[in-house]
Short mmCIF file of C-alpha atoms and ligand atoms in Angstrom, two decimals:
data_model
loop_
_atom_site.label_atom_id
_atom_site.label_comp_id
_atom_site.label_asym_id
_atom_site.label_seq_id
_atom_site.Cartn_x
_atom_site.Cartn_y
_atom_site.Cartn_z
CA MET F 211 12.42 14.70 8.24
CA ILE F 212 11.88 12.87 11.52
CA GLU F 213 14.26 15.29 13.20
CA GLY F 214 12.37 18.19 11.63
CA MET F 215 9.12 16.92 13.03
CA VAL F 216 10.58 16.40 16.49
CA ILE F 217 11.92 19.98 16.44
CA ALA F 218 8.48 21.22 15.39
CA GLY F 219 7.08 19.20 18.29
CA ILE F 220 9.43 20.91 20.73
CA ALA F 221 8.64 24.33 19.28
CA THR F 222 4.88 23.90 19.55
CA GLY F 223 4.63 21.57 22.52
CA ALA F 224 3.21 18.68 20.52
CA ASN F 225 3.82 15.07 21.54
CA ASP F 226 2.41 13.25 18.55
CA GLY F 227 3.34 13.48 14.89
CA TYR F 228 1.49 11.94 11.99
CA ILE F 229 2.84 11.20 8.53
CA TYR F 230 0.24 10.72 5.84
CA VAL F 231 1.51 8.69 2.87
CA ARG F 232 -0.26 7.31 -0.15
CA ALA F 233 -0.81 3.57 0.18
CA GLU F 234 0.21 3.31 -3.47
CA TYR F 235 3.78 4.01 -2.38
CA PRO F 236 4.56 0.86 -0.38
CA LYS F 237 8.32 1.45 -0.53
CA ALA F 238 7.97 4.87 1.06
CA VAL F 239 5.76 3.38 3.77
CA ALA F 240 8.30 0.61 4.44
CA ARG F 241 11.21 3.06 4.64
CA LEU F 242 9.37 5.42 6.95
CA THR F 243 8.34 2.55 9.20
CA LEU F 244 11.93 1.37 9.42
CA ALA F 245 13.24 4.88 10.07
CA ILE F 246 10.77 5.41 12.88
CA GLU F 247 11.67 2.04 14.41
CA GLN F 248 15.37 2.82 14.27
CA ALA F 249 14.92 6.31 15.71
CA THR F 250 12.84 4.86 18.53
CA GLU F 251 15.51 2.24 19.28
CA LEU F 252 18.15 4.95 19.47
CA GLY F 253 16.03 6.93 21.87
CA LEU F 254 15.47 9.76 19.38
CA LEU F 255 11.75 9.17 19.38
CA GLY F 256 9.37 7.95 22.07
CA ASP F 257 9.33 8.73 25.77
CA ASN F 258 11.93 11.03 27.30
CA ILE F 259 13.99 11.65 24.20
CA LEU F 260 17.74 11.61 24.98
CA GLY F 261 16.97 11.62 28.67
CA THR F 262 15.00 14.88 28.55
CA ASN F 263 11.42 15.21 29.70
CA PHE F 264 10.24 15.67 26.12
CA SER F 265 8.36 12.78 24.52
CA PHE F 266 7.34 12.51 20.91
CA LYS F 267 5.60 9.65 19.11
CA MET F 268 5.31 9.27 15.39
CA HIS F 269 2.49 7.54 13.51
CA ILE F 270 2.08 6.59 9.89
CA ASN F 271 -1.30 6.88 8.23
CA ARG F 272 -1.66 5.26 4.87
CA GLY F 273 -3.98 7.08 2.53
CA ALA F 274 -6.80 5.14 0.96
CA GLY F 275 -6.92 6.79 -2.42
CA ALA F 276 -8.45 10.23 -2.12
CA PHE F 277 -6.60 13.11 -3.74
CA VAL F 278 -8.57 15.70 -1.80
CA CYS F 279 -6.85 14.46 1.40
CA GLY F 280 -3.94 16.67 0.40
CA GLU F 281 -6.10 19.53 1.63
CA GLY F 282 -5.39 20.30 5.28
CA SER F 283 -8.82 19.88 6.82
CA ALA F 284 -9.59 16.82 4.67
CA LEU F 285 -6.27 15.34 5.73
CA THR F 286 -7.04 15.76 9.42
CA ALA F 287 -10.53 14.31 8.93
CA SER F 288 -8.96 11.30 7.27
CA ILE F 289 -6.47 10.77 10.09
CA GLU F 290 -9.43 10.89 12.47
CA GLY F 291 -10.90 7.95 10.57
CA LYS F 292 -13.56 9.94 8.77
CA ARG F 293 -14.34 10.71 5.17
CA GLY F 294 -11.73 13.13 3.89
CA MET F 295 -13.84 16.17 3.20
CA PRO F 296 -12.61 19.72 3.58
CA ARG F 297 -14.50 22.11 5.80
CA THR F 298 -14.94 25.86 5.69
CA LYS F 299 -12.18 27.94 7.18
CA PRO F 300 -11.65 29.68 9.55
CA PRO F 301 -10.99 28.14 11.97
CA ARG F 302 -7.73 27.13 10.40
CA THR F 303 -5.82 23.96 11.19
CA VAL F 304 -3.39 25.83 13.46
CA GLU F 305 -6.27 26.78 15.72
CA HIS F 306 -8.56 23.84 15.27
CA GLY F 307 -6.91 20.86 13.64
CA LEU F 308 -6.42 17.19 14.34
CA PHE F 309 -8.77 15.87 17.08
CA ASP F 310 -9.89 19.49 17.52
CA LYS F 311 -6.46 20.52 18.76
CA PRO F 312 -4.18 23.19 17.31
CA THR F 313 -2.11 21.47 14.65
CA VAL F 314 0.94 22.38 12.66
CA LEU F 315 0.69 20.83 9.23
CA ASN F 316 3.50 20.87 6.73
CA ASN F 317 4.77 19.14 3.68
CA VAL F 318 7.37 16.41 4.09
CA GLU F 319 9.88 18.47 2.16
CA THR F 320 9.48 21.37 4.58
CA TYR F 321 10.25 19.22 7.62
CA ALA F 322 13.16 17.63 5.81
CA ASN F 323 14.71 21.10 5.51
CA VAL F 324 14.37 22.01 9.17
CA SER F 325 17.39 20.27 10.66
CA THR F 326 19.74 21.45 7.90
CA ILE F 327 18.59 25.04 8.39
CA ILE F 328 19.10 24.81 12.14
CA ASN F 329 22.56 23.26 11.71
CA LYS F 330 23.83 25.63 9.05
CA GLY F 331 21.83 28.71 9.88
CA SER F 332 19.14 30.58 8.01
CA GLU F 333 21.70 32.92 6.42
CA TRP F 334 23.31 29.98 4.72
CA PHE F 335 19.93 28.69 3.53
CA LYS F 336 18.90 32.08 2.20
CA LYS F 337 21.99 32.20 0.02
CA ILE F 338 20.48 29.38 -2.01
CA GLY F 339 17.64 30.23 -4.34
CA THR F 340 16.13 33.63 -5.00
CA GLU F 341 15.20 36.49 -2.71
CA ASN F 342 11.60 35.46 -2.09
CA SER F 343 11.96 31.76 -2.78
CA THR F 344 14.86 30.56 -0.70
CA GLY F 345 16.49 27.18 -0.61
CA THR F 346 16.14 24.25 -2.92
CA LYS F 347 13.15 22.51 -4.40
CA THR F 348 12.66 18.92 -5.46
CA PHE F 349 10.86 18.26 -8.70
CA ALA F 350 9.62 15.02 -10.19
CA LEU F 351 10.73 15.29 -13.78
CA THR F 352 8.82 12.83 -15.96
CA GLY F 353 6.96 12.39 -19.21
CA ASN F 354 8.62 12.48 -22.62
CA ILE F 355 12.03 13.29 -21.20
CA GLN F 356 15.37 11.55 -21.63
CA ASN F 357 16.36 11.43 -17.95
CA ALA F 358 13.31 11.05 -15.79
CA GLY F 359 13.47 11.06 -12.00
CA LEU F 360 13.55 13.17 -8.88
CA ILE F 361 15.80 16.21 -8.91
CA GLU F 362 16.69 18.82 -6.34
CA VAL F 363 17.69 22.24 -7.65
CA PRO F 364 18.09 25.71 -6.17
CA MET F 365 14.89 27.74 -6.41
CA GLY F 366 15.04 29.96 -9.45
CA THR F 367 16.76 27.44 -11.73
CA THR F 368 15.44 28.03 -15.23
CA LEU F 369 13.17 25.65 -17.04
CA ARG F 370 15.80 25.32 -19.78
CA GLU F 371 18.43 24.08 -17.32
CA VAL F 372 16.00 21.60 -15.83
CA ILE F 373 14.75 20.18 -19.10
CA PHE F 374 17.91 20.23 -21.20
CA ASP F 375 20.91 20.21 -18.86
CA ILE F 376 19.46 17.89 -16.26
CA GLY F 377 16.73 16.14 -18.19
CA GLY F 378 18.76 15.67 -21.35
CA GLY F 379 15.96 17.02 -23.53
CA VAL F 380 12.93 15.38 -25.05
CA ARG F 381 13.24 11.62 -25.38
CA ASP F 382 13.37 9.67 -28.63
CA GLY F 383 14.36 12.76 -30.58
CA GLY F 384 10.92 14.31 -30.13
CA GLU F 385 10.19 18.00 -30.21
CA PHE F 386 9.34 19.93 -27.04
CA LYS F 387 5.79 21.16 -26.81
CA ALA F 388 4.93 21.96 -23.22
CA VAL F 389 5.57 21.03 -19.63
CA GLN F 390 2.83 20.61 -17.06
CA ILE F 391 3.94 21.99 -13.72
CA GLY F 392 2.33 21.48 -10.35
CA GLY F 393 0.22 18.39 -10.96
CA PRO F 394 -3.44 18.28 -11.91
CA SER F 395 -4.08 21.67 -10.34
CA GLY F 396 -1.18 23.36 -12.09
CA GLY F 397 -0.74 24.81 -15.52
CA CYS F 398 1.42 24.38 -18.55
CA LEU F 399 4.52 26.23 -19.64
CA THR F 400 5.79 26.42 -23.19
CA GLU F 401 8.93 27.27 -25.12
CA GLU F 402 8.48 30.95 -24.36
CA HIS F 403 9.07 30.13 -20.69
CA PHE F 404 12.41 28.35 -21.16
CA ASP F 405 14.27 31.14 -19.40
CA LEU F 406 11.73 31.55 -16.66
CA PRO F 407 13.26 30.94 -13.23
CA LEU F 408 11.30 28.29 -11.34
CA ASP F 409 10.33 30.13 -8.17
CA PHE F 410 7.06 31.15 -6.55
CA ASP F 411 6.90 34.72 -7.86
CA SER F 412 7.89 34.07 -11.46
CA LEU F 413 5.52 31.15 -11.76
CA SER F 414 2.55 32.94 -10.30
CA LYS F 415 3.12 35.75 -12.81
CA VAL F 416 2.50 33.33 -15.66
CA GLY F 417 -0.44 31.65 -13.93
CA ALA F 418 1.39 28.49 -12.89
CA ILE F 419 2.28 27.03 -9.51
CA ILE F 420 5.03 24.84 -8.12
CA GLY F 421 2.32 22.80 -6.40
CA SER F 422 3.27 19.17 -6.14
CA GLY F 423 6.60 19.80 -7.84
CA GLY F 424 5.62 17.63 -10.76
CA LEU F 425 7.15 18.51 -14.12
CA VAL F 426 5.67 16.46 -16.92
CA VAL F 427 7.28 17.06 -20.27
CA MET F 428 5.13 16.66 -23.36
CA ASP F 429 6.30 16.26 -26.93
CA GLN F 430 4.68 17.35 -30.17
CA LYS F 431 2.63 14.16 -30.33
CA THR F 432 0.76 15.04 -27.15
CA CYS F 433 -2.62 16.68 -27.69
CA MET F 434 -3.10 19.54 -25.25
CA VAL F 435 -6.89 19.32 -25.37
CA GLU F 436 -6.70 15.66 -24.48
CA VAL F 437 -4.28 16.46 -21.65
CA ALA F 438 -6.71 19.04 -20.29
CA ARG F 439 -9.50 16.47 -20.59
CA PHE F 440 -7.34 13.94 -18.76
CA PHE F 441 -6.76 16.30 -15.82
CA MET F 442 -10.40 17.30 -15.67
CA ASP F 443 -11.41 13.64 -15.66
CA PHE F 444 -9.09 13.15 -12.69
CA THR F 445 -10.28 16.17 -10.69
CA GLN F 446 -13.90 15.42 -11.44
CA LYS F 447 -13.50 11.90 -10.04
CA GLU F 448 -11.60 13.22 -7.05
CA SER F 449 -14.00 16.02 -6.20
CA CYS F 450 -15.34 15.13 -2.78
CA GLY F 451 -18.77 16.40 -3.73
CA LYS F 452 -19.25 18.73 -0.82
CA CYS F 453 -19.72 21.96 -2.72
CA VAL F 454 -21.76 22.56 -5.85
CA PRO F 455 -19.38 24.56 -8.08
CA CYS F 456 -16.72 21.88 -7.92
CA ARG F 457 -19.02 18.85 -7.97
CA GLU F 458 -21.19 20.07 -10.85
CA GLY F 459 -18.77 22.40 -12.56
CA THR F 460 -16.02 19.85 -13.10
CA LYS F 461 -18.60 17.42 -14.50
CA ARG F 462 -19.92 19.94 -16.99
CA MET F 463 -16.41 20.98 -18.04
CA LEU F 464 -15.47 17.34 -18.52
CA GLU F 465 -18.54 16.77 -20.68
CA ILE F 466 -17.54 19.63 -22.96
CA LEU F 467 -13.94 18.45 -23.18
CA ASN F 468 -15.06 14.89 -23.93
CA ARG F 469 -17.23 16.23 -26.72
CA ILE F 470 -14.37 18.26 -28.18
CA VAL F 471 -11.92 15.35 -28.34
CA ASP F 472 -14.68 13.17 -29.79
CA GLY F 473 -15.09 15.59 -32.67
CA LYS F 474 -18.40 16.95 -31.44
CA GLY F 475 -17.16 20.34 -30.26
CA GLU F 476 -19.40 23.30 -30.94
CA ASP F 477 -18.96 26.99 -31.51
CA GLY F 478 -18.91 28.68 -28.09
CA ASP F 479 -17.34 25.76 -26.23
CA ILE F 480 -14.09 27.60 -25.55
CA GLU F 481 -15.94 30.57 -24.07
CA LEU F 482 -18.13 28.30 -21.99
CA LEU F 483 -15.10 26.44 -20.66
CA LYS F 484 -13.50 29.72 -19.64
CA GLU F 485 -16.66 30.97 -17.98
CA LEU F 486 -17.19 27.76 -16.04
CA GLY F 487 -13.52 27.56 -15.14
CA GLU F 488 -13.46 31.06 -13.73
CA ALA F 489 -16.68 30.53 -11.82
CA ILE F 490 -15.39 27.33 -10.19
CA SER F 491 -12.07 28.94 -9.31
CA LYS F 492 -13.84 31.79 -7.56
CA THR F 493 -16.50 29.87 -5.70
CA ALA F 494 -15.21 26.41 -4.77
CA LEU F 495 -14.56 25.70 -1.12
CA CYS F 496 -11.13 24.12 -1.16
CA GLY F 497 -7.92 24.13 -3.12
CA LEU F 498 -8.94 21.16 -5.23
CA GLY F 499 -11.92 22.98 -6.66
CA LYS F 500 -10.22 26.36 -6.84
CA THR F 501 -7.45 24.98 -9.04
CA ALA F 502 -9.47 22.35 -10.92
CA ALA F 503 -9.80 24.51 -14.02
CA GLY F 504 -6.09 25.40 -14.07
CA PRO F 505 -4.99 22.96 -16.78
CA VAL F 506 -7.95 23.84 -19.01
CA LEU F 507 -7.52 27.60 -18.68
CA SER F 508 -3.78 27.45 -19.22
CA THR F 509 -3.99 25.15 -22.26
CA ILE F 510 -6.62 27.48 -23.74
CA LYS F 511 -4.28 30.38 -23.08
CA TYR F 512 -1.28 28.84 -24.83
CA PHE F 513 -2.87 26.39 -27.25
CA GLU F 514 -6.17 27.94 -28.24
CA ASN F 515 -5.44 27.00 -31.86
CA GLU F 516 -5.47 23.34 -30.92
CA TYR F 517 -8.88 23.73 -29.36
CA LYS F 518 -10.08 25.55 -32.48
CA ALA F 519 -8.74 22.84 -34.77
CA HIS F 520 -10.68 20.21 -32.83
CA ILE F 521 -13.88 22.24 -32.71
CA TYR F 522 -14.04 23.85 -36.14
CA ASP F 523 -11.91 21.65 -38.41
CA LYS F 524 -12.55 18.40 -36.54
CA LYS F 525 -8.83 17.73 -36.62
CA CYS F 526 -6.33 16.92 -33.90
CA PRO F 527 -3.08 18.66 -34.88
CA ALA F 528 -1.04 16.28 -32.70
CA GLY F 529 -2.70 13.30 -34.32
CA ALA F 530 -3.55 11.89 -30.91
CA CYS F 531 -7.35 11.96 -30.74
CA GLN F 532 -8.65 8.68 -32.11
CA LYS F 533 -12.09 9.99 -33.04
CA LEU F 534 -10.58 12.73 -35.16
CA LYS F 535 -8.44 10.47 -37.27
CA THR F 536 -9.24 9.58 -40.83
CA ILE F 537 -8.94 5.92 -41.67
CA THR F 538 -8.45 5.09 -45.34
CA ILE F 539 -7.59 2.11 -47.48
CA ASP F 540 -4.62 2.38 -49.80
CA PRO F 541 -5.95 1.09 -53.16
CA GLU F 542 -2.41 0.12 -54.20
CA LEU F 543 -1.98 -2.25 -51.29
CA CYS F 544 -5.56 -3.53 -50.93
CA LYS F 545 -6.00 -7.00 -52.41
CA GLY F 546 -9.78 -6.93 -51.98
CA CYS F 547 -9.97 -9.79 -49.51
CA SER F 548 -12.99 -8.26 -47.69
CA LYS F 549 -11.61 -9.12 -44.24
CA CYS F 550 -11.88 -5.48 -43.14
CA ALA F 551 -15.49 -5.21 -44.29
CA ARG F 552 -16.40 -8.32 -42.31
CA ASN F 553 -14.74 -6.88 -39.19
CA CYS F 554 -16.26 -3.42 -39.36
CA PRO F 555 -18.94 -3.17 -36.66
CA VAL F 556 -20.93 -0.51 -38.54
CA ASN F 557 -20.60 -1.83 -42.11
CA ALA F 558 -18.77 1.25 -43.25
CA ILE F 559 -16.49 -0.64 -45.64
CA LYS F 560 -17.81 -1.59 -49.06
CA GLY F 561 -16.27 -3.14 -52.15
CA GLU F 562 -16.07 -6.07 -54.50
CA ILE F 563 -13.86 -9.07 -53.91
CA LYS F 564 -10.43 -8.70 -55.51
CA LYS F 565 -10.94 -4.98 -56.04
CA PRO F 566 -9.85 -2.25 -53.62
CA PHE F 567 -12.36 -1.66 -50.82
CA VAL F 568 -13.37 1.84 -49.65
CA ILE F 569 -14.35 3.23 -46.25
CA ASP F 570 -17.42 5.42 -46.11
CA GLN F 571 -16.12 8.28 -43.93
CA LYS F 572 -19.64 9.26 -42.90
CA LEU F 573 -20.29 5.88 -41.35
CA CYS F 574 -16.82 5.21 -39.93
CA ILE F 575 -16.68 5.41 -36.14
CA LYS F 576 -12.83 5.27 -36.08
CA CYS F 577 -12.77 2.17 -33.94
CA GLY F 578 -9.71 0.81 -35.72
CA ALA F 579 -11.08 -2.74 -36.01
CA CYS F 580 -10.15 -2.92 -39.68
CA LEU F 581 -6.68 -1.58 -39.01
CA SER F 582 -5.50 -4.47 -36.91
CA ASN F 583 -7.17 -7.00 -39.17
CA CYS F 584 -5.75 -6.15 -42.57
CA PRO F 585 -3.27 -8.84 -43.63
CA PHE F 586 -1.69 -6.50 -46.20
CA LYS F 587 -1.26 -3.37 -44.05
CA ALA F 588 -3.31 -1.47 -46.59
CA ILE F 589 -5.29 0.51 -44.04
CA LYS F 590 -3.83 3.82 -42.93
CA GLU F 591 -4.71 6.09 -40.06
CA MET F 592 -4.01 9.79 -40.26
CA MET X 12 -20.67 -21.52 3.05
CA THR X 13 -18.04 -21.69 5.71
CA ALA X 14 -18.47 -19.47 8.71
CA PHE X 15 -17.09 -15.97 8.35
CA ASP X 16 -13.65 -15.50 9.86
CA TYR X 17 -13.96 -12.57 12.24
CA THR X 18 -10.58 -13.15 13.83
CA VAL X 19 -9.00 -11.02 11.09
CA LEU X 20 -11.03 -8.06 12.32
CA ASP X 21 -10.19 -8.81 15.93
CA ARG X 22 -6.51 -8.83 15.09
CA ALA X 23 -6.84 -5.52 13.25
CA ILE X 24 -8.60 -3.88 16.19
CA GLU X 25 -5.95 -5.24 18.52
CA GLN X 26 -3.14 -3.89 16.37
CA PHE X 27 -4.54 -0.43 15.60
CA GLY X 28 -6.57 0.18 18.73
CA ASN X 29 -10.28 0.21 19.41
CA LYS X 30 -10.99 3.79 18.41
CA GLU X 31 -12.65 5.64 15.56
CA SER X 32 -9.40 7.04 14.24
CA SER X 33 -8.21 3.50 13.53
CA LEU X 34 -11.11 2.80 11.22
CA ILE X 35 -9.25 3.36 7.95
CA ALA X 36 -6.27 1.28 9.07
CA ILE X 37 -8.61 -1.51 10.20
CA LEU X 38 -10.47 -1.48 6.90
CA GLN X 39 -7.15 -1.55 5.03
CA TYR X 40 -6.04 -4.53 7.09
CA ALA X 41 -9.35 -6.28 6.46
CA GLN X 42 -9.15 -5.62 2.75
CA GLU X 43 -5.63 -6.98 2.58
CA HIS X 44 -6.92 -10.23 4.05
CA TYR X 45 -10.28 -10.70 2.39
CA ARG X 46 -9.10 -8.84 -0.74
CA TYR X 47 -12.31 -6.79 -0.55
CA LEU X 48 -14.68 -5.68 2.20
CA PRO X 49 -17.31 -8.39 2.68
CA LYS X 50 -20.64 -7.19 4.05
CA GLU X 51 -20.06 -9.02 7.35
CA VAL X 52 -17.36 -6.47 8.17
CA PHE X 53 -19.78 -3.60 8.68
CA PRO X 54 -22.10 -4.77 11.50
CA TYR X 55 -19.18 -6.38 13.30
CA LEU X 56 -16.98 -3.29 13.29
CA SER X 57 -19.96 -1.12 14.12
CA LYS X 58 -20.59 -3.09 17.28
CA LYS X 59 -16.93 -3.34 18.25
CA LEU X 60 -15.94 0.25 17.60
CA GLY X 61 -19.24 1.84 18.54
CA ILE X 62 -19.57 3.70 15.23
CA SER X 63 -22.72 3.44 13.13
CA GLU X 64 -22.71 1.13 10.14
CA ALA X 65 -23.64 4.06 7.92
CA ARG X 66 -20.55 5.91 9.05
CA ILE X 67 -18.30 2.95 8.26
CA TYR X 68 -20.01 2.42 4.93
CA GLY X 69 -19.52 6.11 4.19
CA VAL X 70 -15.80 5.82 4.77
CA ALA X 71 -15.53 2.57 2.78
CA THR X 72 -17.25 4.13 -0.23
CA PHE X 73 -15.51 7.51 -0.03
CA TYR X 74 -12.02 6.16 -0.48
CA GLU X 75 -11.13 4.76 -3.86
CA ASN X 76 -8.98 1.94 -2.48
CA PHE X 77 -11.81 0.10 -0.76
CA SER X 78 -13.82 -2.37 -2.74
CA LEU X 79 -17.16 -3.83 -1.73
CA GLU X 80 -16.94 -6.31 -4.56
CA GLN X 81 -14.84 -9.39 -4.70
CA LYS X 82 -11.69 -9.05 -6.77
CA GLY X 83 -9.91 -11.51 -9.00
CA LYS X 84 -6.99 -13.71 -8.03
CA TYR X 85 -4.77 -11.48 -10.11
CA VAL X 86 -5.32 -7.76 -9.62
CA ILE X 87 -3.74 -5.69 -12.36
CA LYS X 88 -3.54 -1.97 -11.83
CA VAL X 89 -2.72 0.10 -14.86
CA CYS X 90 -1.24 3.41 -13.87
CA ASP X 91 -2.98 6.33 -15.51
CA GLY X 92 -1.20 9.04 -13.60
CA THR X 93 0.08 11.96 -15.66
CA ALA X 94 3.54 10.59 -16.37
CA CYS X 95 2.15 7.25 -17.49
CA HIS X 96 -0.69 8.87 -19.40
CA VAL X 97 1.60 10.95 -21.61
CA ARG X 98 3.71 7.83 -22.16
CA HIS X 99 0.62 6.05 -23.51
CA SER X 100 -0.91 4.05 -20.70
CA VAL X 101 -4.39 4.05 -22.22
CA PRO X 102 -3.57 1.59 -25.06
CA ILE X 103 -2.25 -0.80 -22.38
CA LEU X 104 -5.48 -0.54 -20.44
CA GLU X 105 -7.54 -1.06 -23.58
CA ALA X 106 -5.50 -4.06 -24.67
CA LEU X 107 -5.89 -5.71 -21.26
CA ARG X 108 -9.61 -5.05 -21.13
CA LYS X 109 -10.03 -6.44 -24.62
CA GLU X 110 -7.99 -9.55 -23.84
CA LEU X 111 -10.06 -10.27 -20.73
CA GLY X 112 -13.45 -9.04 -21.91
CA LEU X 113 -13.54 -6.30 -19.28
CA SER X 114 -14.56 -2.64 -19.35
CA GLU X 115 -14.64 0.43 -17.16
CA GLU X 116 -17.80 -0.89 -15.47
CA LYS X 117 -16.90 -4.56 -15.45
CA LYS X 118 -13.56 -4.78 -13.68
CA THR X 119 -13.41 -8.45 -12.73
CA THR X 120 -13.76 -11.56 -14.88
CA ASP X 121 -16.64 -13.91 -14.06
CA ASP X 122 -14.28 -16.70 -13.03
CA LEU X 123 -12.75 -14.30 -10.46
CA MET X 124 -9.32 -14.72 -11.99
CA PHE X 125 -8.53 -11.19 -13.15
CA THR X 126 -9.35 -7.67 -12.05
CA VAL X 127 -8.20 -4.74 -14.14
CA GLU X 128 -8.37 -1.27 -12.64
CA THR X 129 -6.61 2.05 -12.98
CA VAL X 130 -4.60 3.94 -10.41
CA ALA X 131 -3.28 7.49 -10.38
CA CYS X 132 0.49 7.12 -9.97
CA LEU X 133 2.36 4.19 -8.47
CA GLY X 134 5.44 6.22 -7.68
CA ALA X 135 7.31 4.64 -10.56
CA CYS X 136 6.96 7.60 -12.91
CA SER X 137 10.53 7.32 -14.19
CA SER X 138 9.74 3.86 -15.56
CA ALA X 139 6.43 4.94 -17.05
CA PRO X 140 4.15 3.48 -18.21
CA ALA X 141 3.93 1.14 -15.26
CA ILE X 142 1.43 -1.47 -14.11
CA THR X 143 1.25 -3.62 -11.03
CA LEU X 144 0.27 -7.25 -10.78
CA ASN X 145 -0.76 -8.05 -7.21
CA ASN X 146 1.28 -5.05 -6.04
CA GLU X 147 4.43 -5.99 -7.90
CA ILE X 148 5.58 -3.28 -10.30
CA TYR X 149 6.11 -4.02 -13.99
CA PRO X 150 7.92 -1.03 -15.52
CA THR X 151 7.96 0.36 -19.09
CA MET X 152 5.02 -1.67 -20.31
CA THR X 153 3.56 -1.93 -23.77
CA PRO X 154 0.15 -3.31 -24.76
CA GLU X 155 1.92 -6.39 -26.19
CA LYS X 156 3.92 -7.05 -23.02
CA ALA X 157 0.81 -6.65 -20.86
CA VAL X 158 -1.23 -9.06 -22.95
CA ALA X 159 1.65 -11.56 -22.95
CA LEU X 160 1.76 -11.35 -19.16
CA VAL X 161 -1.95 -12.11 -18.88
CA LYS X 162 -1.64 -14.98 -21.34
CA SER X 163 1.18 -16.56 -19.36
CA LEU X 164 -0.87 -16.27 -16.17
CA LYS X 165 -3.82 -17.92 -17.87
CA GLU X 166 -1.65 -20.79 -19.07
CA ASN X 167 -0.18 -21.41 -15.66
CA ALA X 168 -3.54 -21.22 -13.95
S1 SF4 U 739 -13.93 22.31 -3.89
FE1 SF4 U 739 -14.41 20.20 -4.53
S2 SF4 U 739 -13.06 18.91 -3.34
FE2 SF4 U 739 -13.08 20.96 -2.36
S3 SF4 U 739 -14.73 20.84 -0.85
FE3 SF4 U 739 -15.69 21.58 -2.69
S4 SF4 U 739 -16.44 19.67 -3.70
FE4 SF4 U 739 -14.95 19.04 -2.17
S1 FES U 740 2.26 8.35 -13.14
FE1 FES U 740 2.42 6.22 -13.38
S2 FES U 740 3.85 5.74 -11.83
FE2 FES U 740 3.60 7.87 -11.54
#
């Protein structure tokens, strides 16, 4: 990667390179620091590299916890010591980038490929992968998967190979439900996509992106509405607040999703989510806003029934949403000790000592206080 | 009150350079030392770096990692990144908050012993769900293990 950046420096006439890393990855920061030190000692970085008149210095900037800094203009603002907010383009970063100078900005993975391509030739590189997506791609395979970790595969490898051959299938004998690809701005893929080659063209056809290269596998116990809510919660918090559609739109979408998982979904919510999602995607300034609705729109596309079950039947088919569970007392096991009734914060449990107690479902707020308190395990959650 | 130790800031400026682009690195350095950003930091850096206090405050509040409030002796970060979330990080967070009487709004105990916060990915996704205690990673956590950890810290305190 360092070599790749130096080559880019020679190609563009740049003398300074900056690596932006999340501060949450201290090991990566330590390794990069060491690598830069070693390269400098060997004369591969710094002044007059290998006795030539080319000099190149490398700096590490640790992020301070702002997702939007993955966006080019926000990233440069952050390196300049400012708030990481995107700006309108053009001018693009290549014309007007870091410290107002033309800047070439690439992903770490891209630079890491440069020296291999130069050594082995572009023909060799193009032999790997597919016609329009050449080379290899690293993915972070995680979630409910047997073998989690970082993998590097040729572009165009199918989802089935990745999940089953490499990943060893769903962990703990679970059943596959979906895989979220491309991080919080990506979308989900389901069983019907098992034979889909993972490359740019095929993914964009089904409305997904490679994005961050994250592949999070979800089993049948994962609620897709809750997952969409989770991503929206993240993007809403990470919205920099500069433009209205993203700042307000993500908030409103999150409110609706929160309502749905809390069992307060209403008729028309799905349509409203779609409408808002499409409006934000069309009008937001930067990539964060443009893709914010991705997880919601794609889960609605593939799992609309789950949304409907939450909204109309007040049920979570995956059994994951706490507020949609039914908590009952098994009369066979209940000894009538009244401990549950004393622990219930809303007095929803009534009964006579030594006789089975009953939960009034209308009053129950599904907090689970009784559940952990029953000495006889008579309380069940469904 | 003992006098405020400005030498930390001087050292940071020395190391990263007296320029606006060093601001984030300087604030990070300061936070590592004071464990939050005390209010004294702002006028001092403003004068030294020639940037307005408002500008510095803007940066300090924009980025999630900076805290203007004092943190506990033990800072526990529960990862709620995607990989940890689908492997049930939320029950861990809830168990810790319950054990320490904390909530989403109240992140630090009154005795300044514990802070519980969330973070989006610690880079330990393959050992999800993960938490960190003062930056040390504890992999494959459960609510029980997390509570036991807090209890043992309390006992040794
Ligand atoms: S889309 Fe969102 S993150 Fe991007 S500039 Fe607008 S408010 Fe900021
Ligand atoms: S999501 Fe928790 S460590 Fe990556």
